[in-house]
Amino acid sequence: EGLVVSFGEMLVDFVPTVAGVSLAEASAFVKAPGGAPANVAIAVSRLGGRSAFVGKVGDDDFGRMLSEVLKENGVSIDGVRFDGVARTALAFVTLRSDGEREFLFYRHPSADMLLTPKELHLEVIRRAAVFHFGSISLIAEPSRSAHLTAMEEAKKAGALLSYDPNLRLALWPSQEEAKIQVMSIWDQVDIVKVSDNELAFLTSNASLEDNAVMSLWRPNMKLLVVTLGKDGCKYYTKNFHGAIASIKVKAVDTTGAGDSFVGAMLWGIVKDLSSLQDEGKLREVLRFANAFGAITTTKNGAIPAMPRKAEVLEFLNKA
Ligand code: ATP
């Protein structure tokens, strides 16, 4: 079974101990491992798939803790690097009472931004069946060059490139720059997942209609997926497109639902690459990914909330 290699940031999220407060109001925080690419690698592994993480953390207690979390979860850490000077990135995250998420990032610069092309573990990258990444590693040098080099090496070695922009506007110098850079690798990727909000931002159009989505389609893409939160997802390939409803759950914390969805989707694809050409198989993969994402919203945190395969199958049987 193919290896999923996930590239990019891993960081510590600090989340208020009580829900619905602003960061300023919060009086205590719990720490939680985070970073979308790391979450994706853990989701693949949670389902029994093979995954590796490539990125950099600080040579500090937080960085070592994060690397340990990957290892404990069965993710290969051969590609993890430690920066002797820069710290592991931190993010304070809260879900305010108006339902909006508020982020405060500490990256001045953080270790993940300092990964260089020379530090890339090329053997791991060249073994990838799917090479997955976001856009945060594209924001600043030298991680941007490392990202582009890793993509190129993975592609040359035959990997499918998978992209979830995971747009964090606050980290970019401007909205214009964010859009240009997020789109700068659009023509090179095989699999893309965007959320409904990202779709609106990238197309400058609030519509979820097929023709709005199709403006993000490129000739060499194999799959474009739009996630719709509680409403599930839409999928587009060269030959077919459609939608799959999610399953109703009582959501308590949606953190990491998108990353979990992506991890489950890539796990399904890597198990059977023909699912990219076969609509019936693809619908099964996405139905499973919807369920995996839905279940993670029913518990607090991203990583602790990810179910195992048997739990997802049981949930689907009951649905
Ligand atoms: P994130 O907020 O983590 O960045 P995202 O916006 O990328 O996430 P979502 O669309 O929120 O991703 O969620 C991913 C998938 O998880 C959805 O497509 C859906 O299948 C499932 N999901 C998320 N929220 C819910 C919910 N409240 N009820 C049922 N399923 C959900």
Tab-separated table of C-alpha atoms and ligand atoms in Angstrom:
chain	number	residue	atom	x	y	z
A	1	GLU	CA	0.000	0.000	0.000
A	2	GLY	CA	1.314	3.441	-0.993
A	3	LEU	CA	2.959	5.939	1.324
A	4	VAL	CA	1.360	9.345	1.977
A	5	VAL	CA	4.027	11.969	2.682
A	6	SER	CA	2.716	15.175	4.221
A	7	PHE	CA	4.854	18.308	4.045
A	8	GLY	CA	4.691	21.558	5.991
A	9	GLU	CA	4.077	23.001	9.425
A	10	MET	CA	3.507	21.372	12.761
A	11	LEU	CA	2.825	23.643	15.700
A	12	VAL	CA	1.258	23.913	19.117
A	13	ASP	CA	-2.273	25.291	19.343
A	14	PHE	CA	-3.331	26.881	22.618
A	15	VAL	CA	-7.081	26.663	23.051
A	16	PRO	CA	-9.089	28.354	25.851
A	17	THR	CA	-10.340	25.919	28.492
A	18	VAL	CA	-13.848	27.352	28.124
A	19	ALA	CA	-15.692	27.737	24.818
A	20	GLY	CA	-17.078	30.932	23.350
A	21	VAL	CA	-14.568	33.436	24.744
A	22	SER	CA	-12.251	35.792	22.884
A	23	LEU	CA	-8.497	35.324	23.274
A	24	ALA	CA	-8.394	38.431	25.426
A	25	GLU	CA	-11.110	37.119	27.746
A	26	ALA	CA	-9.669	33.608	28.057
A	27	SER	CA	-8.009	33.004	31.410
A	28	ALA	CA	-6.487	29.575	30.718
A	29	PHE	CA	-5.445	27.568	27.671
A	30	VAL	CA	-4.754	23.917	26.947
A	31	LYS	CA	-2.085	22.937	24.468
A	32	ALA	CA	-2.928	20.766	21.498
A	33	PRO	CA	-0.680	19.513	18.687
A	34	GLY	CA	-1.703	21.134	15.416
A	35	GLY	CA	-0.697	22.076	11.910
A	36	ALA	CA	-2.800	20.867	9.016
A	37	PRO	CA	-0.171	18.710	7.236
A	38	ALA	CA	0.695	16.943	10.496
A	39	ASN	CA	-3.003	16.289	11.169
A	40	VAL	CA	-3.361	14.776	7.699
A	41	ALA	CA	-0.416	12.415	8.282
A	42	ILE	CA	-1.923	11.293	11.590
A	43	ALA	CA	-5.366	10.741	10.039
A	44	VAL	CA	-3.851	8.404	7.412
A	45	SER	CA	-2.009	6.472	10.082
A	46	ARG	CA	-5.078	6.309	12.372
A	47	LEU	CA	-6.866	4.463	9.567
A	48	GLY	CA	-4.065	1.938	9.203
A	49	GLY	CA	-2.323	3.609	6.258
A	50	ARG	CA	1.376	4.419	5.902
A	51	SER	CA	2.360	8.068	6.315
A	52	ALA	CA	5.399	10.257	6.866
A	53	PHE	CA	5.779	13.891	7.883
A	54	VAL	CA	8.413	16.212	6.428
A	55	GLY	CA	8.981	19.555	8.138
A	56	LYS	CA	10.842	21.444	10.831
A	57	VAL	CA	10.158	22.225	14.478
A	58	GLY	CA	12.263	23.945	17.116
A	59	ASP	CA	14.795	21.978	19.158
A	60	ASP	CA	12.728	22.814	22.235
A	61	ASP	CA	10.280	20.959	24.467
A	62	PHE	CA	7.352	21.774	22.157
A	63	GLY	CA	9.178	20.595	19.031
A	64	ARG	CA	10.243	17.360	20.684
A	65	MET	CA	6.716	16.821	22.009
A	66	LEU	CA	5.259	17.270	18.491
A	67	SER	CA	7.733	14.860	16.956
A	68	GLU	CA	6.859	12.361	19.707
A	69	VAL	CA	3.141	12.761	18.920
A	70	LEU	CA	3.804	11.879	15.274
A	71	LYS	CA	5.860	8.850	16.292
A	72	GLU	CA	3.309	7.620	18.850
A	73	ASN	CA	0.704	7.853	16.119
A	74	GLY	CA	2.698	5.694	13.737
A	75	VAL	CA	3.842	8.489	11.412
A	76	SER	CA	7.422	8.225	10.108
A	77	ILE	CA	9.553	11.098	11.451
A	78	ASP	CA	12.697	10.464	9.399
A	79	GLY	CA	11.981	13.737	7.576
A	80	VAL	CA	11.518	15.869	10.714
A	81	ARG	CA	14.255	18.454	11.288
A	82	PHE	CA	14.995	20.464	14.455
A	83	ASP	CA	16.159	24.080	14.335
A	84	GLY	CA	18.742	24.896	16.989
A	85	VAL	CA	17.791	28.563	17.198
A	86	ALA	CA	14.218	29.238	16.068
A	87	ARG	CA	11.279	28.132	18.196
A	88	THR	CA	8.398	25.820	17.340
A	89	ALA	CA	5.479	27.883	16.010
A	90	LEU	CA	2.604	28.621	18.383
A	91	ALA	CA	-0.988	29.567	17.610
A	92	PHE	CA	-3.641	30.711	20.055
A	93	VAL	CA	-7.012	29.664	18.688
A	94	THR	CA	-10.508	30.312	19.962
A	95	LEU	CA	-14.018	29.771	18.756
A	96	ARG	CA	-15.795	33.012	19.672
A	97	SER	CA	-19.438	33.139	20.658
A	98	ASP	CA	-20.300	34.425	17.149
A	99	GLY	CA	-18.970	31.124	15.742
A	100	GLU	CA	-15.919	32.702	14.071
A	101	ARG	CA	-12.494	31.301	14.768
A	102	GLU	CA	-9.868	33.740	16.013
A	103	PHE	CA	-6.155	32.985	15.492
A	104	LEU	CA	-3.075	34.613	16.987
A	105	PHE	CA	0.165	33.252	15.533
A	106	TYR	CA	3.675	33.384	16.994
A	107	ARG	CA	6.106	32.991	14.078
A	108	HIS	CA	9.021	35.439	14.249
A	109	PRO	CA	10.164	33.412	12.311
A	110	SER	CA	9.310	29.969	13.623
A	111	ALA	CA	11.311	26.806	12.888
A	112	ASP	CA	8.858	25.551	10.227
A	113	MET	CA	9.523	28.669	8.123
A	114	LEU	CA	13.266	27.951	8.135
A	115	LEU	CA	13.313	24.505	6.519
A	116	THR	CA	15.799	24.692	3.625
A	117	PRO	CA	15.890	22.635	0.397
A	118	LYS	CA	19.140	21.025	1.634
A	119	GLU	CA	17.397	19.733	4.769
A	120	LEU	CA	14.765	17.821	2.791
A	121	HIS	CA	14.790	14.075	3.314
A	122	LEU	CA	14.685	13.262	-0.396
A	123	GLU	CA	14.535	9.481	0.045
A	124	VAL	CA	11.275	9.776	1.978
A	125	ILE	CA	9.848	12.271	-0.499
A	126	ARG	CA	10.737	10.064	-3.482
A	127	ARG	CA	8.955	7.101	-1.884
A	128	ALA	CA	5.619	8.965	-1.735
A	129	ALA	CA	2.632	7.615	-3.647
A	130	VAL	CA	0.853	10.844	-2.649
A	131	PHE	CA	2.742	13.993	-1.647
A	132	HIS	CA	0.477	16.354	0.296
A	133	PHE	CA	0.972	19.990	1.342
A	134	GLY	CA	-0.732	23.271	2.194
A	135	SER	CA	0.108	26.885	1.435
A	136	ILE	CA	1.589	28.101	4.735
A	137	SER	CA	5.005	26.754	3.717
A	138	LEU	CA	4.792	28.983	0.610
A	139	ILE	CA	4.592	32.231	2.596
A	140	ALA	CA	8.263	32.897	3.306
A	141	GLU	CA	11.747	31.783	2.323
A	142	PRO	CA	13.475	29.435	2.790
A	143	SER	CA	10.492	27.107	3.404
A	144	ARG	CA	8.986	28.264	0.106
A	145	SER	CA	11.986	26.961	-1.865
A	146	ALA	CA	11.987	23.778	0.192
A	147	HIS	CA	8.289	23.323	-0.618
A	148	LEU	CA	8.808	23.847	-4.365
A	149	THR	CA	11.845	21.537	-4.460
A	150	ALA	CA	10.009	18.813	-2.530
A	151	MET	CA	7.010	19.045	-4.882
A	152	GLU	CA	9.244	18.743	-7.908
A	153	GLU	CA	11.163	15.768	-6.502
A	154	ALA	CA	7.982	13.953	-5.506
A	155	LYS	CA	6.419	14.531	-8.923
A	156	LYS	CA	9.564	13.371	-10.746
A	157	ALA	CA	9.489	10.180	-8.677
A	158	GLY	CA	5.880	9.543	-9.756
A	159	ALA	CA	3.845	10.803	-6.774
A	160	LEU	CA	0.430	12.394	-7.061
A	161	LEU	CA	0.544	15.942	-5.660
A	162	SER	CA	-2.243	16.786	-3.204
A	163	TYR	CA	-2.974	20.363	-2.130
A	164	ASP	CA	-5.201	21.767	0.606
A	165	PRO	CA	-4.426	25.518	0.697
A	166	ASN	CA	-5.718	25.894	4.261
A	167	LEU	CA	-5.784	29.617	3.753
A	168	ARG	CA	-4.708	31.708	6.761
A	169	LEU	CA	-5.026	35.276	5.497
A	170	ALA	CA	-3.484	36.775	8.644
A	171	LEU	CA	-0.139	35.196	7.755
A	172	TRP	CA	0.148	36.850	4.337
A	173	PRO	CA	1.295	40.435	3.666
A	174	SER	CA	-1.968	41.141	1.772
A	175	GLN	CA	-5.041	39.386	0.363
A	176	GLU	CA	-3.777	39.958	-3.191
A	177	GLU	CA	-0.446	38.331	-2.383
A	178	ALA	CA	-2.200	35.416	-0.686
A	179	LYS	CA	-4.334	34.749	-3.746
A	180	ILE	CA	-1.401	35.014	-6.180
A	181	GLN	CA	0.848	32.708	-4.175
A	182	VAL	CA	-1.837	30.169	-3.256
A	183	MET	CA	-2.692	29.929	-6.976
A	184	SER	CA	0.969	29.887	-8.085
A	185	ILE	CA	1.167	26.071	-7.865
A	186	TRP	CA	-2.418	25.408	-9.006
A	187	ASP	CA	-1.372	24.154	-12.466
A	188	GLN	CA	0.969	21.543	-10.998
A	189	VAL	CA	-1.255	19.646	-8.591
A	190	ASP	CA	-3.254	16.464	-9.149
A	191	ILE	CA	-5.661	16.564	-6.205
A	192	VAL	CA	-7.026	19.768	-4.660
A	193	LYS	CA	-9.330	20.229	-1.691
A	194	VAL	CA	-10.773	23.647	-0.881
A	195	SER	CA	-13.404	24.667	1.658
A	196	ASP	CA	-16.461	26.672	0.632
A	197	ASN	CA	-14.847	29.823	2.123
A	198	GLU	CA	-11.636	29.265	0.184
A	199	LEU	CA	-13.631	28.721	-2.985
A	200	ALA	CA	-15.336	32.094	-2.477
A	201	PHE	CA	-12.029	33.848	-1.812
A	202	LEU	CA	-10.133	32.268	-4.704
A	203	THR	CA	-12.901	32.776	-7.268
A	204	SER	CA	-14.053	36.179	-5.883
A	205	ASN	CA	-17.534	34.690	-6.069
A	206	ALA	CA	-19.739	33.515	-3.207
A	207	SER	CA	-21.502	30.996	-5.483
A	208	LEU	CA	-21.053	27.256	-4.954
A	209	GLU	CA	-22.485	26.540	-8.413
A	210	ASP	CA	-20.594	24.139	-10.654
A	211	ASN	CA	-19.442	26.859	-13.042
A	212	ALA	CA	-17.864	28.831	-10.152
A	213	VAL	CA	-16.040	25.706	-9.000
A	214	MET	CA	-15.014	24.848	-12.548
A	215	SER	CA	-13.067	28.098	-12.785
A	216	LEU	CA	-10.616	26.372	-10.418
A	217	TRP	CA	-10.352	23.310	-12.654
A	218	ARG	CA	-7.111	22.765	-14.611
A	219	PRO	CA	-6.544	20.286	-17.470
A	220	ASN	CA	-4.011	18.124	-15.638
A	221	MET	CA	-5.997	17.835	-12.408
A	222	LYS	CA	-7.364	14.445	-11.404
A	223	LEU	CA	-9.693	15.515	-8.601
A	224	LEU	CA	-11.047	18.777	-7.193
A	225	VAL	CA	-13.049	18.575	-3.961
A	226	VAL	CA	-14.992	21.329	-2.191
A	227	THR	CA	-15.875	20.662	1.449
A	228	LEU	CA	-19.104	22.157	2.760
A	229	GLY	CA	-18.945	21.570	6.526
A	230	LYS	CA	-22.150	19.867	7.741
A	231	ASP	CA	-23.352	19.635	4.124
A	232	GLY	CA	-20.600	17.252	3.040
A	233	CYS	CA	-18.629	17.735	-0.155
A	234	LYS	CA	-18.686	18.146	-3.914
A	235	TYR	CA	-16.249	16.435	-6.276
A	236	TYR	CA	-15.093	17.141	-9.817
A	237	THR	CA	-12.980	15.045	-12.187
A	238	LYS	CA	-12.420	15.219	-15.945
A	239	ASN	CA	-15.281	12.785	-16.583
A	240	PHE	CA	-17.808	13.157	-13.776
A	241	HIS	CA	-18.881	15.342	-10.870
A	242	GLY	CA	-21.357	15.178	-8.023
A	243	ALA	CA	-22.021	15.779	-4.349
A	244	ILE	CA	-22.139	13.647	-1.219
A	245	ALA	CA	-24.086	14.698	1.858
A	246	SER	CA	-22.407	14.314	5.229
A	247	ILE	CA	-24.028	12.546	8.126
A	248	LYS	CA	-25.802	14.532	10.796
A	249	VAL	CA	-23.884	14.732	14.059
A	250	LYS	CA	-23.869	16.908	17.151
A	251	ALA	CA	-20.714	18.932	16.449
A	252	VAL	CA	-18.846	20.260	19.491
A	253	ASP	CA	-15.481	21.233	17.938
A	254	THR	CA	-14.864	21.394	14.196
A	255	THR	CA	-11.091	21.923	14.574
A	256	GLY	CA	-9.286	19.642	12.172
A	257	ALA	CA	-12.421	18.371	10.392
A	258	GLY	CA	-10.995	19.492	7.050
A	259	ASP	CA	-7.604	17.882	7.731
A	260	SER	CA	-9.264	14.672	8.894
A	261	PHE	CA	-11.406	14.625	5.761
A	262	VAL	CA	-8.287	15.037	3.585
A	263	GLY	CA	-6.366	12.328	5.446
A	264	ALA	CA	-9.230	9.853	5.066
A	265	MET	CA	-9.681	10.786	1.405
A	266	LEU	CA	-5.970	10.302	0.614
A	267	TRP	CA	-5.943	7.017	2.511
A	268	GLY	CA	-8.829	5.818	0.334
A	269	ILE	CA	-7.195	7.000	-2.885
A	270	VAL	CA	-3.775	5.542	-2.127
A	271	LYS	CA	-5.359	2.155	-1.368
A	272	ASP	CA	-6.944	2.062	-4.799
A	273	LEU	CA	-5.742	4.638	-7.317
A	274	SER	CA	-8.469	3.575	-9.735
A	275	SER	CA	-10.936	5.427	-7.453
A	276	LEU	CA	-9.814	8.593	-9.268
A	277	GLN	CA	-11.334	7.261	-12.498
A	278	ASP	CA	-14.259	5.265	-11.166
A	279	GLU	CA	-17.145	7.367	-9.863
A	280	GLY	CA	-18.636	4.553	-7.753
A	281	LYS	CA	-15.329	3.947	-6.006
A	282	LEU	CA	-14.658	7.663	-5.552
A	283	ARG	CA	-18.090	8.155	-3.970
A	284	GLU	CA	-17.287	5.371	-1.481
A	285	VAL	CA	-13.956	7.046	-0.633
A	286	LEU	CA	-15.626	10.435	-0.112
A	287	ARG	CA	-18.539	8.996	1.857
A	288	PHE	CA	-15.989	7.466	4.210
A	289	ALA	CA	-14.030	10.768	4.370
A	290	ASN	CA	-17.253	12.676	5.163
A	291	ALA	CA	-17.957	10.246	8.011
A	292	PHE	CA	-14.392	10.500	9.295
A	293	GLY	CA	-14.633	14.330	9.248
A	294	ALA	CA	-18.076	14.288	10.887
A	295	ILE	CA	-16.950	12.022	13.737
A	296	THR	CA	-13.970	14.296	14.518
A	297	THR	CA	-16.364	17.205	15.115
A	298	THR	CA	-18.158	15.304	17.881
A	299	LYS	CA	-15.149	15.415	20.220
A	300	ASN	CA	-12.748	18.124	21.338
A	301	GLY	CA	-9.408	18.624	19.615
A	302	ALA	CA	-8.239	17.414	16.219
A	303	ILE	CA	-5.926	14.445	16.775
A	304	PRO	CA	-7.639	12.918	19.849
A	305	ALA	CA	-10.988	13.055	18.029
A	306	MET	CA	-9.896	11.014	14.990
A	307	PRO	CA	-11.595	7.605	14.914
A	308	ARG	CA	-10.204	4.279	13.764
A	309	LYS	CA	-11.459	2.483	10.692
A	310	ALA	CA	-13.822	0.115	12.554
A	311	GLU	CA	-15.515	3.040	14.320
A	312	VAL	CA	-16.119	4.810	11.000
A	313	LEU	CA	-17.574	1.677	9.415
A	314	GLU	CA	-19.881	1.176	12.385
A	315	PHE	CA	-20.981	4.830	12.176
A	316	LEU	CA	-21.680	4.437	8.441
A	317	ASN	CA	-23.661	1.242	9.022
A	318	LYS	CA	-25.919	3.010	11.485
A	319	ALA	CA	-26.361	6.103	9.283
B	1	ATP	P1	-11.351	23.406	8.900
B	1	ATP	O1	-12.370	24.221	9.626
B	1	ATP	O2	-10.769	22.290	9.734
B	1	ATP	O3	-10.344	24.174	8.118
B	1	ATP	P2	-12.705	22.833	6.401
B	1	ATP	O4	-13.527	24.057	6.291
B	1	ATP	O5	-11.580	22.594	5.496
B	1	ATP	O6	-12.233	22.591	7.894
B	1	ATP	P3	-15.143	21.375	6.672
B	1	ATP	O7	-15.896	21.582	5.430
B	1	ATP	O8	-15.522	22.131	7.883
B	1	ATP	O9	-13.620	21.544	6.302
B	1	ATP	O10	-15.188	19.839	7.099
B	1	ATP	C1	-14.645	18.781	6.339
B	1	ATP	C2	-15.641	17.649	6.224
B	1	ATP	O11	-15.970	17.146	7.521
B	1	ATP	C3	-16.944	18.072	5.586
B	1	ATP	O12	-16.849	17.968	4.183
B	1	ATP	C4	-17.907	17.073	6.204
B	1	ATP	O13	-17.882	15.861	5.506
B	1	ATP	C5	-17.349	16.851	7.602
B	1	ATP	N1	-17.992	17.778	8.564
B	1	ATP	C6	-17.491	18.945	9.032
B	1	ATP	N2	-18.365	19.538	9.888
B	1	ATP	C7	-19.435	18.718	9.968
B	1	ATP	C8	-20.675	18.747	10.694
B	1	ATP	N3	-20.986	19.769	11.519
B	1	ATP	N4	-21.539	17.718	10.523
B	1	ATP	C9	-21.252	16.690	9.702
B	1	ATP	N5	-20.112	16.603	8.995
B	1	ATP	C10	-19.202	17.590	9.112
